[in-house]
GROMACS .gro file of C-alpha atoms in nm:
model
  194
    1UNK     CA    1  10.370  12.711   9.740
    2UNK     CA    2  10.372  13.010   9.494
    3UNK     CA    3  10.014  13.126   9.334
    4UNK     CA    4   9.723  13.076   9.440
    5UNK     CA    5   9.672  12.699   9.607
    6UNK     CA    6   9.488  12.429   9.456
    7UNK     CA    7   9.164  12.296   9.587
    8UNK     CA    8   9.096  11.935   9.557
    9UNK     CA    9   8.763  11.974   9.305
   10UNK     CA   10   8.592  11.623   9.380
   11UNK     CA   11   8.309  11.470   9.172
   12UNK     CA   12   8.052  11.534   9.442
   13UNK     CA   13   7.669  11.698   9.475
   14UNK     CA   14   7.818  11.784   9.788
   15UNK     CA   15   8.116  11.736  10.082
   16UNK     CA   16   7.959  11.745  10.415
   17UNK     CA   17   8.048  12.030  10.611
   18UNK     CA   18   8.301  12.106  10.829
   19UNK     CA   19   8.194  11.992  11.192
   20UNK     CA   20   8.521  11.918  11.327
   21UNK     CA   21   8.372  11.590  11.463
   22UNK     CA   22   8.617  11.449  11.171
   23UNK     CA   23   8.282  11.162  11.048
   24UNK     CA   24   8.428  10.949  10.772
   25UNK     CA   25   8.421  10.589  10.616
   26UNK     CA   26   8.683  10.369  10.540
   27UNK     CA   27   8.682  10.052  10.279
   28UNK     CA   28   8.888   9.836  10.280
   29UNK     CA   29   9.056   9.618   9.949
   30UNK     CA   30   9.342   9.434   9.871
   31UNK     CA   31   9.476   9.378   9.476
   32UNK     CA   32   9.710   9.067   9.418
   33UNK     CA   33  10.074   9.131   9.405
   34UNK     CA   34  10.108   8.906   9.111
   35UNK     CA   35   9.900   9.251   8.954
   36UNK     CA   36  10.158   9.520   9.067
   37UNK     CA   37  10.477   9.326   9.030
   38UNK     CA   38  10.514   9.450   8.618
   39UNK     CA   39  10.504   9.759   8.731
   40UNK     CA   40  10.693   9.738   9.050
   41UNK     CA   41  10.969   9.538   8.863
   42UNK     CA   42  10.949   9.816   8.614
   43UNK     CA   43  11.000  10.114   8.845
   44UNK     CA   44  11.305   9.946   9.005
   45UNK     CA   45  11.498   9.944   8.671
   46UNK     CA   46  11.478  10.304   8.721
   47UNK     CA   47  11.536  10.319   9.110
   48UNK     CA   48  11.156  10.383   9.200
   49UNK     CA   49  11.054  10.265   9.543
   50UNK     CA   50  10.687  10.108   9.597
   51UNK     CA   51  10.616  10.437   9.773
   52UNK     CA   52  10.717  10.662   9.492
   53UNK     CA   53  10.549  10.394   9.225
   54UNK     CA   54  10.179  10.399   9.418
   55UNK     CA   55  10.217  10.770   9.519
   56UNK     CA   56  10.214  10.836   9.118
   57UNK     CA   57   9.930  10.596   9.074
   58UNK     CA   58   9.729  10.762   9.336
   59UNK     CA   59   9.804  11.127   9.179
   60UNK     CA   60   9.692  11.048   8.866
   61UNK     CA   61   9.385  10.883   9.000
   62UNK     CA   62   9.295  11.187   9.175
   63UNK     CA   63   9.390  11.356   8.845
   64UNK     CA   64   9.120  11.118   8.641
   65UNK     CA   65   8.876  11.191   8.904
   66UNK     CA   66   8.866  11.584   8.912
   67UNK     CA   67   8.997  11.649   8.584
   68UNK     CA   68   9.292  11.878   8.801
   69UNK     CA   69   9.662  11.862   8.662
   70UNK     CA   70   9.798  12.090   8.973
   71UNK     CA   71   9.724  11.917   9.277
   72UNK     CA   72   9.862  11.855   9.640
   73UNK     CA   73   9.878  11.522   9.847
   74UNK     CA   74   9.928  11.499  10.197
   75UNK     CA   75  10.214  11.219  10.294
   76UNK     CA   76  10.367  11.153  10.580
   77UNK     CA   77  10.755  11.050  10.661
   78UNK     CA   78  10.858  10.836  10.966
   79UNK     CA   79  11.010  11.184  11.093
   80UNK     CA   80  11.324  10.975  11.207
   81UNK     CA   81  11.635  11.183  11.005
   82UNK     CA   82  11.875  11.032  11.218
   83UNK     CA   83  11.958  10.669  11.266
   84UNK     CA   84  11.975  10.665  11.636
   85UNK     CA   85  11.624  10.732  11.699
   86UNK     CA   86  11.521  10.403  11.435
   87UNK     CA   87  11.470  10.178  11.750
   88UNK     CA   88  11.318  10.457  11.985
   89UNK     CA   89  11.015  10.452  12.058
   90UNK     CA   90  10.790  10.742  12.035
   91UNK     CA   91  10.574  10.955  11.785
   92UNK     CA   92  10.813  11.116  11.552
   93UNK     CA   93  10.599  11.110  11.195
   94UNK     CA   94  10.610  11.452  11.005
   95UNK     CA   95  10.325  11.555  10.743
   96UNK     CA   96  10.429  11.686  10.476
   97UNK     CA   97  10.188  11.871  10.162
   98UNK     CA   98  10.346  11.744   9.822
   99UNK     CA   99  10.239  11.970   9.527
  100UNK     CA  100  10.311  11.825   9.143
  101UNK     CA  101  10.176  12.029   8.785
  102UNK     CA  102  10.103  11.732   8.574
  103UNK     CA  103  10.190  11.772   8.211
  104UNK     CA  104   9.922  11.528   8.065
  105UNK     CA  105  10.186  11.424   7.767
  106UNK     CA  106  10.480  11.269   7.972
  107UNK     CA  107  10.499  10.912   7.962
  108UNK     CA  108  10.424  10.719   8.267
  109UNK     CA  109  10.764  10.665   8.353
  110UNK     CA  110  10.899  10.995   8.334
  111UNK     CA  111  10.598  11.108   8.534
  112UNK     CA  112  10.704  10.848   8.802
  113UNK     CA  113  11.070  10.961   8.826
  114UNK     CA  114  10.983  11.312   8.871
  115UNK     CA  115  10.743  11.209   9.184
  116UNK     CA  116  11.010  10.976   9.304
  117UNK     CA  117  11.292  11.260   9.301
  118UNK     CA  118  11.020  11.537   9.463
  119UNK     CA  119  10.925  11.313   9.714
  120UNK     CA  120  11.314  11.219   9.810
  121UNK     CA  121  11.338  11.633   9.809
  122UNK     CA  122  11.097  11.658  10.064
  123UNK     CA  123  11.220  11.387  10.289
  124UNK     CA  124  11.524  11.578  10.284
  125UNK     CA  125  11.356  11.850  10.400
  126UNK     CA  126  11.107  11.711  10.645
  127UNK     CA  127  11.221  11.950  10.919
  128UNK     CA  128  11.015  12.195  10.821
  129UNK     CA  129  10.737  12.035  10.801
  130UNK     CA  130  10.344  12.139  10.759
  131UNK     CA  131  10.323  12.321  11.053
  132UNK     CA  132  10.625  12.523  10.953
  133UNK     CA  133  10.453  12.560  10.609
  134UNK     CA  134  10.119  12.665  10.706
  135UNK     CA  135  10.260  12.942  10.920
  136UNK     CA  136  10.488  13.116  10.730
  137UNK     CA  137  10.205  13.040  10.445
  138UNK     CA  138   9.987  13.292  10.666
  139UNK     CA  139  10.222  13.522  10.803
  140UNK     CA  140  10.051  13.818  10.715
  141UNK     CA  141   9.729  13.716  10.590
  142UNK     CA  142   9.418  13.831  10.679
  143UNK     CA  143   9.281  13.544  10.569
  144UNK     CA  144   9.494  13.211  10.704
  145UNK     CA  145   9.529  12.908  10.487
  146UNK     CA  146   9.401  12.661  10.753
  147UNK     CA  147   9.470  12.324  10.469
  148UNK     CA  148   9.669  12.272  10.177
  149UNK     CA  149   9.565  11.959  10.090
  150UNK     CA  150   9.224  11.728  10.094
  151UNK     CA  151   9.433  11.404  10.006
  152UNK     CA  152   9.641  11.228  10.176
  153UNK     CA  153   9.852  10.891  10.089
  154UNK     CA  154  10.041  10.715  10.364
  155UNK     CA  155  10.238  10.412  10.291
  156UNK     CA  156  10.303  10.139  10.576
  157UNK     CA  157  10.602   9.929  10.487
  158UNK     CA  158  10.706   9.820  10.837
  159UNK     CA  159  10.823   9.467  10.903
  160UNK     CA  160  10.584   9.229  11.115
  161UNK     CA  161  10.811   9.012  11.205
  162UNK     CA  162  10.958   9.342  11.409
  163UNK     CA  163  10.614   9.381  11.505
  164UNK     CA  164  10.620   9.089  11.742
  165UNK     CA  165  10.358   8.961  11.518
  166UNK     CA  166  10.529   8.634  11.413
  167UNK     CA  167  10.534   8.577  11.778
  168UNK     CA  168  10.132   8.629  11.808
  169UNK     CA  169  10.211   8.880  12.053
  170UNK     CA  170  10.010   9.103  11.832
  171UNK     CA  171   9.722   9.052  11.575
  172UNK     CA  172   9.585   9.230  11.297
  173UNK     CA  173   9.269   9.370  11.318
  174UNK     CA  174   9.072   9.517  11.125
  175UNK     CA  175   8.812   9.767  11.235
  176UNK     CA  176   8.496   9.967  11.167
  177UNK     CA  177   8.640  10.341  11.099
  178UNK     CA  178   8.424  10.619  11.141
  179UNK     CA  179   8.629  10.901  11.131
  180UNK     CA  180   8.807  11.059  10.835
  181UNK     CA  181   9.073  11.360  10.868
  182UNK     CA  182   9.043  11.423  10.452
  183UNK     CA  183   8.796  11.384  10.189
  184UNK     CA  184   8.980  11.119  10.041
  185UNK     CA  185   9.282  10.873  10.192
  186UNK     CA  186   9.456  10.616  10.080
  187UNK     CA  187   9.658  10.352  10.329
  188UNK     CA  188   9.865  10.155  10.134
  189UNK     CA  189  10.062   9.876  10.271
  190UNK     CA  190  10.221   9.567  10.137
  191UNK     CA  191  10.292   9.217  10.300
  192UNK     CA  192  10.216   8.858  10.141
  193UNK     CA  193  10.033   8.826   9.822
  194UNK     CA  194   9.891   9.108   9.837
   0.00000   0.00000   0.00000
C-alpha cells in the first residue's frame, strides 16, 4: 500500500456518520445461473474460479459507480492454510484489503486474470493479514489509518449437504439485517439455479 490510499468516492448527498452502532440495510436478490454460466464457462477456459470471475464484476461495478480506477475491496479467506484444520471447527477467517489500478482499455478477460492471479497472491499470503497491515501501515503516524477499504465482497461456496442441511437439521433463513460494517457489501453465494 504505497501512496497515498484510496477512498471509496460513492455517489451519495451524504454517508451517515460514524456512530460505531454499525446501522445498515441489506437487500437481498438472486440472478439465474442460466445468466452467469457464459461467463462462468468462459473464465474456466482460462482457470478463473467463480470467486475471482464475480470479484472482477463487483470491482468494476464499484468502478462504474464512482468513476475510481484505483480502488480497494475488502475479502475475506477461510484462514485455514493447512489441511488439517479443514474439519475443525472454530473461527479461523482472515480479512484481507485487495487493492487493483484499473487500466480502463484491457479487455474483460485480461482484467479478470489479473484479479484472479492477485487474489491467489494474497491467499498465499493471508498470514499477515489486515491487522498486520493496518499496523505496520501506522507505525509512525501521527495520524493512524483506522480503514483501508469501504467495500467488501465475501463469497460463500460451502457445501449444504456438509451443512447437515440435506438432513433438515438446519434451515435457511433469511433475516431482517440492520447492521452494516461497510458502506457497501456484497455476499455472494451460489447453490441451485441460482
Amino acid at each position: 500500500f504505497e501512496g497515498p490510499l484510496p477512498l471509496l468516492e460513492l455517489p451519495v448527498n451524504s454517508l451517515p456518520q460514524i456512530t460505531g452502532d454499525g446501522a445498515g440495510a441489506a437487500t437481498f436478490f438472486s440472478m439465474e445461473k442460466s445468466a452467469w454460466q457464459p461467463i462462468f464457462d468462459h473464465l474456466q477456459q482460462e482457470n478463473i474460479t467463480h470467486f475471482s470471475g464475480l470479484f472482477a464484476v463487483f470491482y468494476l461495478f464499484l468502478a462504474q459507480l464512482t468513476g475510481q480506477e484505483d480502488i480497494v475491496i475488502g475479502t475475506n479467506t477461510s484462514g485455514r492454510m493447512q489441511e488439517e484444520l479443514d474439519n475443525v471447527i472454530g473461527m479461523f477467517v482472515k480479512t484481507l484489503p485487495i487493492r487493483y489500478r484499473l487500466d480502463p482499455g484491457m479487455p474483460f478477460q485480461e482484467f479478470a486474470r489479473q484479479i484472479h492471479h492477485l487474489l491467489l497472491e494474497a491467499q498465499n499470503r493471508q498470514l499477515y493479514d489486515l491487522g498486520d497491515i493496518l499496523r505496520d501501515l501506522n507505525a509512525g503516524r501521527s495520524n493512524p489509518v483506522t480503514s483501508l477499504f469501504d467495500a467488501m465482497f465475501v463469497f460463500l461456496n460451502f457445501d449444504e449437504r456438509r451443512t447437515g442441511a440435506a438432513d433438515d437439521l438446519f434451515l435457511k433463513y433469511e433475516f431482517e439485517q440492520s447492521t452494516s460494517k461497510y458502506p457497501i457489501s456484497l455476499f455472494a453465494t451460489e447453490g441451485g439455479q441460482s
